[in-house]
Short mmCIF file of C-alpha atoms in Angstrom, two decimals:
data_model
loop_
_atom_site.label_atom_id
_atom_site.label_comp_id
_atom_site.label_asym_id
_atom_site.label_seq_id
_atom_site.Cartn_x
_atom_site.Cartn_y
_atom_site.Cartn_z
CA MET T 1 -35.60 30.51 87.47
CA THR T 2 -35.03 32.83 84.60
CA TYR T 3 -31.94 32.39 82.36
CA LYS T 4 -30.09 34.61 80.01
CA ASP T 5 -28.10 33.43 76.90
CA ASN T 6 -28.68 29.81 77.68
CA ALA T 7 -30.21 28.87 74.24
CA GLU T 8 -28.53 29.49 70.84
CA LYS T 9 -28.54 27.89 67.41
CA ASP T 10 -25.61 29.37 65.55
CA VAL T 11 -21.97 28.70 65.99
CA GLY T 12 -20.40 30.85 68.63
CA SER T 13 -19.13 31.22 72.25
CA TYR T 14 -21.78 32.17 74.79
CA THR T 15 -22.11 33.03 78.59
CA ALA T 16 -25.26 31.85 80.23
CA SER T 17 -26.52 33.28 83.59
CA VAL T 18 -29.47 33.09 86.01
CA VAL T 19 -31.15 36.39 86.18
CA SER T 20 -34.02 35.67 88.60
CA ILE T 21 -35.71 33.13 90.84
CA ASP T 22 -39.44 32.58 90.84
CA ASN T 23 -39.68 32.19 94.66
CA HIS T 24 -39.78 35.28 96.82
CA ASN T 25 -38.27 33.49 99.76
CA TYR T 26 -34.90 33.38 98.02
CA LYS T 27 -32.60 35.68 96.30
CA LEU T 28 -29.65 35.03 94.07
CA ALA T 29 -26.32 35.00 95.74
CA GLU T 30 -23.72 37.49 94.71
CA PRO T 31 -21.90 37.38 92.45
CA ILE T 32 -24.50 35.99 90.01
CA ALA T 33 -23.53 32.53 88.68
CA THR T 34 -22.57 32.26 84.99
CA LEU T 35 -21.54 29.49 82.58
CA SER T 36 -19.52 29.79 79.43
CA TRP T 37 -20.46 27.44 76.60
CA THR T 38 -19.76 27.02 72.82
CA ILE T 39 -21.51 25.78 69.67
CA SER T 40 -18.81 24.56 67.23
CA LYS T 41 -19.12 24.16 63.42
CA ALA T 42 -20.57 20.95 62.17
CA ASP T 43 -19.25 18.80 59.36
CA ILE T 44 -21.55 18.56 56.35
CA THR T 45 -22.73 15.03 55.83
CA GLY T 46 -25.12 13.39 53.40
CA ILE T 47 -23.70 15.11 50.24
CA SER T 48 -21.49 13.12 47.84
CA MET T 49 -20.06 13.27 44.31
CA SER T 50 -19.08 10.22 42.25
CA ASP T 51 -16.54 9.53 39.54
CA LYS T 52 -17.90 9.26 36.04
CA THR T 53 -16.68 7.55 32.85
CA VAL T 54 -18.27 8.12 29.47
CA VAL T 55 -17.39 7.81 25.81
CA TYR T 56 -17.09 10.92 23.73
CA ASP T 57 -20.31 11.79 21.93
CA GLY T 58 -20.11 15.53 21.58
CA THR T 59 -22.05 16.19 24.78
CA ALA T 60 -20.57 18.46 27.45
CA TYR T 61 -20.20 16.55 30.64
CA GLU T 62 -19.79 17.71 34.27
CA LEU T 63 -19.77 16.25 37.80
CA THR T 64 -22.26 17.55 40.42
CA VAL T 65 -22.89 16.82 44.03
CA SER T 66 -25.81 14.71 45.15
CA GLY T 67 -27.60 17.58 46.89
CA THR T 68 -27.36 21.16 48.17
CA LYS T 69 -28.92 20.82 51.66
CA THR T 70 -27.09 19.96 54.82
CA GLN T 71 -28.09 17.19 57.09
CA TYR T 72 -30.07 19.88 58.93
CA ASP T 73 -31.85 20.99 55.75
CA GLU T 74 -29.88 24.20 55.40
CA PRO T 75 -28.73 25.42 51.98
CA VAL T 76 -25.20 24.71 50.77
CA SER T 77 -23.41 26.66 48.06
CA VAL T 78 -21.10 24.65 45.79
CA VAL T 79 -18.12 25.91 43.75
CA TYR T 80 -16.73 23.55 41.13
CA THR T 81 -13.25 23.52 39.62
CA MET T 82 -12.33 21.29 36.67
CA ILE T 83 -8.70 20.73 35.64
CA ASN T 84 -7.62 18.64 32.68
CA ASP T 85 -4.67 16.22 32.53
CA ARG T 86 -2.46 19.07 31.25
CA GLY T 87 -3.08 21.10 34.37
CA GLU T 88 -5.42 23.60 32.56
CA THR T 89 -8.54 24.85 34.23
CA ILE T 90 -11.69 24.26 32.20
CA THR T 91 -13.88 27.34 32.17
CA GLY T 92 -17.47 26.61 33.16
CA GLY T 93 -16.79 23.29 34.73
CA LYS T 94 -18.02 21.41 31.70
CA THR T 95 -16.30 19.75 28.74
CA SER T 96 -17.08 17.56 25.83
CA ASN T 97 -13.53 16.70 24.86
CA ALA T 98 -11.88 13.36 25.60
CA GLY T 99 -9.52 13.34 28.52
CA VAL T 100 -9.19 12.76 32.24
CA TYR T 101 -10.44 15.68 34.38
CA THR T 102 -10.11 16.31 38.10
CA VAL T 103 -13.24 17.93 39.49
CA THR T 104 -13.24 19.56 42.92
CA ALA T 105 -16.51 20.58 44.58
CA VAL T 106 -16.13 23.03 47.52
CA LEU T 107 -19.23 22.89 49.78
CA ASP T 108 -19.98 25.96 51.88
CA GLY T 109 -22.86 25.68 54.37
CA GLY T 110 -22.25 29.10 55.96
CA ASN T 111 -20.84 29.95 59.37
CA ASN T 112 -22.31 26.93 61.11
CA TYR T 113 -20.47 24.38 58.98
CA ASN T 114 -16.96 23.47 58.14
CA GLU T 115 -16.16 23.96 54.43
CA ILE T 116 -15.34 20.70 52.80
CA SER T 117 -13.95 19.67 49.43
CA ILE T 118 -14.90 16.61 47.42
CA VAL T 119 -12.47 15.54 44.61
CA ARG T 120 -13.54 13.12 41.92
CA THR T 121 -12.55 12.18 38.35
CA LEU T 122 -14.41 12.67 35.11
CA THR T 123 -13.10 10.47 32.28
CA ILE T 124 -14.26 11.00 28.70
CA GLU T 125 -12.85 8.20 26.65
CA LYS T 126 -12.05 8.61 22.97
CA LYS T 127 -14.68 7.37 20.59
CA ALA T 128 -13.53 4.44 18.45
CA LEU T 129 -14.20 4.83 14.76
CA SER T 130 -15.73 2.03 12.74
CA PHE T 131 -13.93 0.86 9.60
CA SER T 132 -15.40 -1.18 6.80
CA TRP T 133 -13.14 -2.23 3.89
CA SER T 134 -14.29 -3.18 0.43
CA ASN T 135 -14.14 -6.91 -0.23
CA THR T 136 -12.19 -7.27 -3.51
CA THR T 137 -8.46 -7.61 -2.84
CA SER T 138 -7.14 -9.06 -6.14
CA PHE T 139 -7.04 -7.08 -9.41
CA THR T 140 -5.42 -7.41 -12.75
CA TYR T 141 -3.50 -4.46 -14.25
CA ASN T 142 -5.72 -2.31 -16.46
CA ALA T 143 -3.79 0.97 -16.70
CA SER T 144 -6.19 2.68 -14.28
CA GLN T 145 -6.52 3.22 -10.56
CA GLN T 146 -7.64 0.09 -8.67
CA GLY T 147 -7.64 -0.90 -4.97
CA LEU T 148 -9.59 -0.66 -1.77
CA THR T 149 -12.21 1.69 -0.41
CA LEU T 150 -12.44 2.28 3.34
CA THR T 151 -15.83 3.45 4.71
CA VAL T 152 -15.47 5.31 7.98
CA ASN T 153 -18.37 5.50 10.47
CA GLY T 154 -18.76 6.87 14.00
CA ILE T 155 -18.01 10.54 13.44
CA VAL T 156 -20.21 12.78 15.64
CA SER T 157 -22.32 15.21 13.64
CA GLY T 158 -20.49 18.55 13.25
CA ASP T 159 -17.07 17.08 13.90
CA GLU T 160 -14.17 17.05 11.42
CA ILE T 161 -11.38 14.56 11.63
CA THR T 162 -8.29 13.78 9.48
CA LEU T 163 -7.13 10.21 8.84
CA HIS T 164 -3.51 9.52 8.08
CA GLY T 165 -2.06 6.38 6.60
CA TYR T 166 -0.19 4.97 3.62
CA ASN T 167 -0.90 3.00 0.48
CA GLY T 168 2.24 0.93 -0.13
CA GLU T 169 4.93 3.57 0.10
CA SER T 170 2.67 6.52 -0.64
CA ALA T 171 1.13 8.64 2.14
CA VAL T 172 -2.62 8.96 2.25
CA THR T 173 -4.43 11.73 4.15
CA LYS T 174 -8.10 12.79 4.07
CA THR T 175 -10.23 15.18 6.17
CA MET T 176 -13.83 14.12 6.55
CA THR T 177 -17.07 14.79 8.37
CA SER T 178 -19.83 12.36 9.14
CA THR T 179 -19.73 9.04 7.27
CA SER T 180 -17.09 9.16 4.56
CA THR T 181 -14.75 7.04 2.45
CA LEU T 182 -10.99 6.89 1.96
CA GLU T 183 -9.48 5.47 -1.24
CA PHE T 184 -6.38 3.30 -1.32
CA LYS T 185 -5.64 2.78 -4.97
CA ALA T 186 -2.74 2.29 -7.38
CA ILE T 187 -2.10 1.68 -11.08
CA ASN T 188 1.00 -0.49 -11.35
CA ALA T 189 1.14 -4.22 -10.69
CA ASP T 190 2.43 -4.93 -7.17
CA THR T 191 1.37 -5.99 -3.71
CA TYR T 192 0.17 -3.09 -1.58
CA VAL T 193 -0.59 -2.71 2.12
CA ALA T 194 -3.28 -0.10 2.89
CA VAL T 195 -3.09 1.17 6.48
CA VAL T 196 -4.62 3.94 8.56
CA ASP T 197 -2.18 4.67 11.36
CA SER T 198 -3.48 7.76 13.07
CA VAL T 199 -6.45 10.16 13.43
CA THR T 200 -6.26 13.85 14.34
CA GLN T 201 -8.55 16.82 14.88
CA ALA T 202 -7.86 20.50 14.27
CA GLU T 203 -9.81 21.63 17.35
CA GLY T 204 -7.76 23.14 20.14
CA ASN T 205 -4.84 23.64 17.73
CA GLY T 206 -4.52 19.87 17.52
CA ARG T 207 -3.90 19.51 21.29
CA TYR T 208 -6.46 16.81 21.61
CA CYS T 209 -8.41 14.34 19.59
CA ASN T 210 -11.74 12.89 20.56
CA TYR T 211 -11.36 9.78 18.38
CA LYS T 212 -9.27 6.70 18.19
CA LEU T 213 -8.77 3.98 15.57
CA PRO T 214 -10.61 0.74 15.98
CA ALA T 215 -8.82 -2.02 17.85
CA GLU T 216 -8.53 -4.10 14.62
CA GLY T 217 -9.09 -3.72 10.94
CA THR T 218 -6.90 -0.67 10.41
CA GLY T 219 -5.10 -2.20 7.47
CA LYS T 220 -5.63 -4.54 4.53
CA GLN T 221 -3.54 -5.99 1.78
CA TYR T 222 -4.43 -5.97 -1.93
CA VAL T 223 -2.64 -7.11 -5.07
CA ILE T 224 -2.65 -5.84 -8.67
CA GLU T 225 -1.52 -8.78 -10.73
CA ARG T 226 0.42 -8.37 -13.97
CA LYS T 227 -1.71 -8.96 -17.06
CA GLN T 228 -0.74 -11.92 -19.19
CA VAL T 229 -0.52 -11.01 -22.84
CA ASP T 230 -0.19 -12.97 -26.06
CA ILE T 231 2.98 -12.80 -28.15
CA ILE T 232 2.51 -12.13 -31.89
CA TRP T 233 5.44 -13.40 -33.94
CA ALA T 234 6.61 -12.16 -37.33
CA THR T 235 9.60 -12.45 -39.65
CA ASP T 236 11.90 -9.71 -40.93
CA THR T 237 10.83 -7.80 -43.99
CA LEU T 238 14.17 -7.70 -45.80
CA SER T 239 13.94 -7.62 -49.61
CA GLY T 240 16.04 -6.90 -52.65
CA ALA T 241 18.40 -8.69 -54.94
CA GLY T 242 19.65 -11.94 -53.52
CA ILE T 243 17.36 -11.79 -50.44
CA SER T 244 15.38 -14.93 -50.04
CA ALA T 245 11.70 -14.71 -49.02
CA TRP T 246 10.22 -16.33 -45.92
CA GLU T 247 7.75 -19.15 -46.22
CA GLY T 248 6.09 -19.09 -42.81
CA PHE T 249 9.03 -19.17 -40.48
CA THR T 250 11.38 -20.91 -42.94
CA VAL T 251 13.78 -19.10 -45.26
CA SER T 252 16.62 -20.12 -47.57
CA TYR T 253 20.20 -19.21 -46.78
CA CYS T 254 21.38 -15.93 -48.43
CA ARG T 255 24.42 -14.93 -46.37
CA VAL T 256 22.44 -12.21 -44.68
CA GLU T 257 21.46 -12.09 -41.00
CA ARG T 258 17.78 -12.93 -40.71
CA HIS T 259 15.68 -12.39 -37.68
CA ILE T 260 12.18 -12.75 -36.33
CA THR T 261 10.22 -10.22 -34.26
CA ALA T 262 7.61 -10.23 -31.55
CA ARG T 263 5.07 -7.70 -30.41
CA LEU T 264 1.95 -7.49 -28.26
CA ALA T 265 -1.53 -6.80 -29.53
CA GLU T 266 -2.88 -3.49 -28.35
CA GLY T 267 -6.28 -2.07 -27.60
CA ALA T 268 -7.04 -4.14 -24.45
CA THR T 269 -10.59 -4.00 -23.12
CA SER T 270 -10.63 -6.75 -20.46
CA ALA T 271 -8.37 -8.63 -18.12
CA ASP T 272 -8.26 -11.83 -20.18
CA ASP T 273 -8.17 -10.62 -23.79
CA GLY T 274 -4.41 -11.08 -24.11
CA LYS T 275 -3.89 -7.52 -25.29
CA ALA T 276 -1.91 -4.56 -23.91
CA TYR T 277 -3.29 -1.13 -22.99
CA GLU T 278 -0.27 0.62 -24.37
CA THR T 279 2.67 0.03 -26.64
CA VAL T 280 5.11 -2.43 -25.03
CA SER T 281 8.47 -3.59 -26.36
CA VAL T 282 9.31 -7.31 -26.42
CA ASN T 283 12.91 -8.31 -25.72
CA LEU T 284 14.04 -11.56 -27.38
CA THR T 285 17.03 -13.85 -27.22
CA ASN T 286 18.41 -16.00 -30.03
CA ASP T 287 16.19 -14.13 -32.52
CA ARG T 288 18.92 -13.62 -35.19
CA ALA T 289 20.85 -16.04 -37.34
CA THR T 290 22.70 -16.19 -40.65
CA ASN T 291 23.76 -19.77 -41.23
CA VAL T 292 21.70 -22.85 -41.99
CA GLY T 293 20.04 -24.32 -38.93
CA THR T 294 16.97 -24.62 -36.73
CA TYR T 295 16.68 -21.87 -34.14
CA THR T 296 14.37 -21.02 -31.29
CA ALA T 297 13.79 -17.39 -30.37
CA THR T 298 12.61 -16.90 -26.77
CA VAL T 299 10.89 -14.00 -25.04
CA ASP T 300 13.32 -12.73 -22.43
CA SER T 301 11.34 -9.83 -21.01
CA LEU T 302 8.77 -7.15 -21.69
CA GLY T 303 9.39 -3.42 -21.65
CA ASN T 304 6.61 -2.87 -19.13
CA ALA T 305 6.61 -4.63 -15.74
CA ASN T 306 2.83 -4.55 -15.61
CA TYR T 307 2.63 -7.38 -18.13
CA THR T 308 3.71 -10.98 -18.18
CA PHE T 309 3.70 -13.78 -20.79
CA ALA T 310 3.13 -17.47 -20.68
CA PRO T 311 6.11 -19.45 -19.53
CA GLY T 312 8.28 -20.74 -22.37
CA ALA T 313 7.02 -18.22 -24.92
CA SER T 314 9.11 -19.02 -27.97
CA ARG T 315 9.12 -19.42 -31.76
CA GLU T 316 11.13 -21.83 -33.92
CA TYR T 317 12.51 -20.58 -37.23
CA ILE T 318 14.59 -22.40 -39.83
CA ILE T 319 17.25 -21.36 -42.37
CA THR T 320 17.52 -24.07 -45.02
CA LYS T 321 20.37 -24.88 -47.44
CA VAL T 322 20.36 -23.27 -50.83
CA ASP T 323 21.55 -24.78 -54.16
CA VAL T 324 24.77 -23.40 -55.57
CA ALA T 325 23.67 -21.53 -58.65
CA ASN T 326 26.81 -20.11 -60.30
CA ILE T 327 29.48 -22.88 -60.21
CA ALA T 328 29.83 -24.84 -63.47
CA PHE T 329 31.89 -27.89 -64.35
CA ILE T 330 32.29 -27.97 -68.16
CA ASP T 331 33.48 -30.81 -70.46
CA LYS T 332 36.97 -30.35 -71.87
CA GLU T 333 38.67 -31.88 -74.96
CA VAL T 334 42.37 -31.49 -75.65
CA VAL T 335 45.10 -33.07 -77.90
CA PHE T 336 47.82 -35.08 -76.20
CA ASN T 337 51.08 -33.19 -75.96
CA GLY T 338 52.82 -35.03 -73.16
CA GLU T 339 51.81 -32.60 -70.51
CA GLU T 340 49.26 -32.99 -67.71
CA PHE T 341 45.89 -31.62 -68.27
CA GLU T 342 43.57 -30.49 -65.35
CA ILE T 343 39.83 -29.93 -65.26
CA THR T 344 38.30 -27.56 -62.68
CA VAL T 345 35.04 -25.74 -61.89
CA ASN T 346 34.70 -22.20 -63.16
CA THR T 347 34.79 -20.60 -59.64
CA THR T 348 34.92 -21.52 -56.00
CA VAL T 349 32.86 -18.54 -54.90
CA THR T 350 29.08 -19.07 -54.62
CA GLN T 351 26.40 -16.64 -55.75
CA PHE T 352 26.34 -15.21 -52.19
CA GLY T 353 30.12 -14.74 -52.03
CA ASP T 354 30.97 -17.75 -49.88
CA THR T 355 34.17 -19.65 -50.83
CA VAL T 356 33.66 -23.33 -51.20
CA ALA T 357 36.15 -26.27 -51.29
CA VAL T 358 35.86 -28.54 -54.31
CA ASN T 359 36.81 -32.19 -54.05
CA TYR T 360 37.33 -34.07 -57.32
CA THR T 361 37.23 -37.76 -58.11
CA GLY T 362 37.99 -39.17 -61.48
CA SER T 363 38.01 -42.42 -63.48
CA VAL T 364 38.89 -43.70 -66.96
CA THR T 365 35.87 -44.01 -69.11
CA GLU T 366 37.63 -45.20 -72.36
CA ASP T 367 41.14 -46.51 -72.12
CA TYR T 368 43.54 -45.89 -75.01
CA GLY T 369 46.19 -48.19 -73.61
CA ARG T 370 47.94 -45.98 -71.16
CA SER T 371 45.07 -43.92 -69.87
CA ALA T 372 45.24 -43.05 -66.16
CA VAL T 373 43.86 -40.38 -63.75
CA ILE T 374 46.59 -38.39 -62.04
CA GLY T 375 45.59 -37.08 -58.63
CA GLU T 376 41.91 -36.10 -58.41
CA ASN T 377 41.26 -34.15 -61.58
CA LYS T 378 44.27 -34.56 -63.89
CA ALA T 379 45.36 -36.78 -66.74
CA ARG T 380 48.25 -36.85 -69.31
CA ASN T 381 47.81 -39.77 -71.54
CA ALA T 382 45.17 -40.02 -74.24
CA GLY T 383 41.77 -41.39 -73.16
CA VAL T 384 38.34 -40.43 -72.12
CA TYR T 385 37.97 -39.46 -68.49
CA THR T 386 35.04 -38.75 -66.23
CA PHE T 387 35.56 -36.36 -63.32
#
């Protein structure tokens, strides 16, 4: 028998018929027998696409299918679409930027195959930077910048990043490429916390950043200690008539307020030389006195908070008694006249203007019969008296 349209390869609807019989003893009955049959589209199998997760390294990544031939070895065309996590289509189907991307591969095997879509995820994780802090965390005030240095590694060649942080209460920002350093320094004595709290990139108008901070080690504390200084003591430099001179830290009373002073040595060159780097005032308590006594002046504070002094910094000074130089008590001889006679000092005001009280005592030295002391410094009858 001879057939027509009974063998096809491509998808379609067909009608097969018998057109002749190879035996002359027979003929085909009318009407001629036919059969309708169909070849339907096949599903493409054997082609896959997998999720991928990588860490940002500057390389442009994509997802691709495992092959471009059908299970029947026929060519397949593939169209890729990549959409980022903001819903934006990535031109070219490749990207190097960190993010989560949905990749769709549409497989077209032609008219004989059903078109299929494979959806997978490309994840490019942010690259963690590497931080290395300098080791020294304790300093002594020296009137210059001191602190920590942060070395930053892990920046991909050609990239530019900006680190943001703070040093104590001051903001710190630096843009860098490749391996670089970030300084966290201060002048004044205090405790500081150096911290990097974010990283940004200018690419894409700042809409994305391919880097992240390390999981730990983003901050470190350092201290600038106050410098201990030596106190240099001195006495006042008062001079003139009636002003007594100091002998060490002892001076005689002169009815003038005397005082001692304190200062710091300047010209510091090291942390332990006891000197200041600049002029600093010294505030004292109990540093002034007028009257006789032993006094102790104490350092209350310094005029610069970057310095400190040894506990109990003080200096004793003494004002001693002075001899009265201008009061005289002169012998006196009188002739009895029946009245009381009195003997007194020439003045009761000292050479420094202080008024003094004078107490007298008296006794009969040579008795003329009725000699007697009246009160403390008086007598009436003839005799010799000692007061």
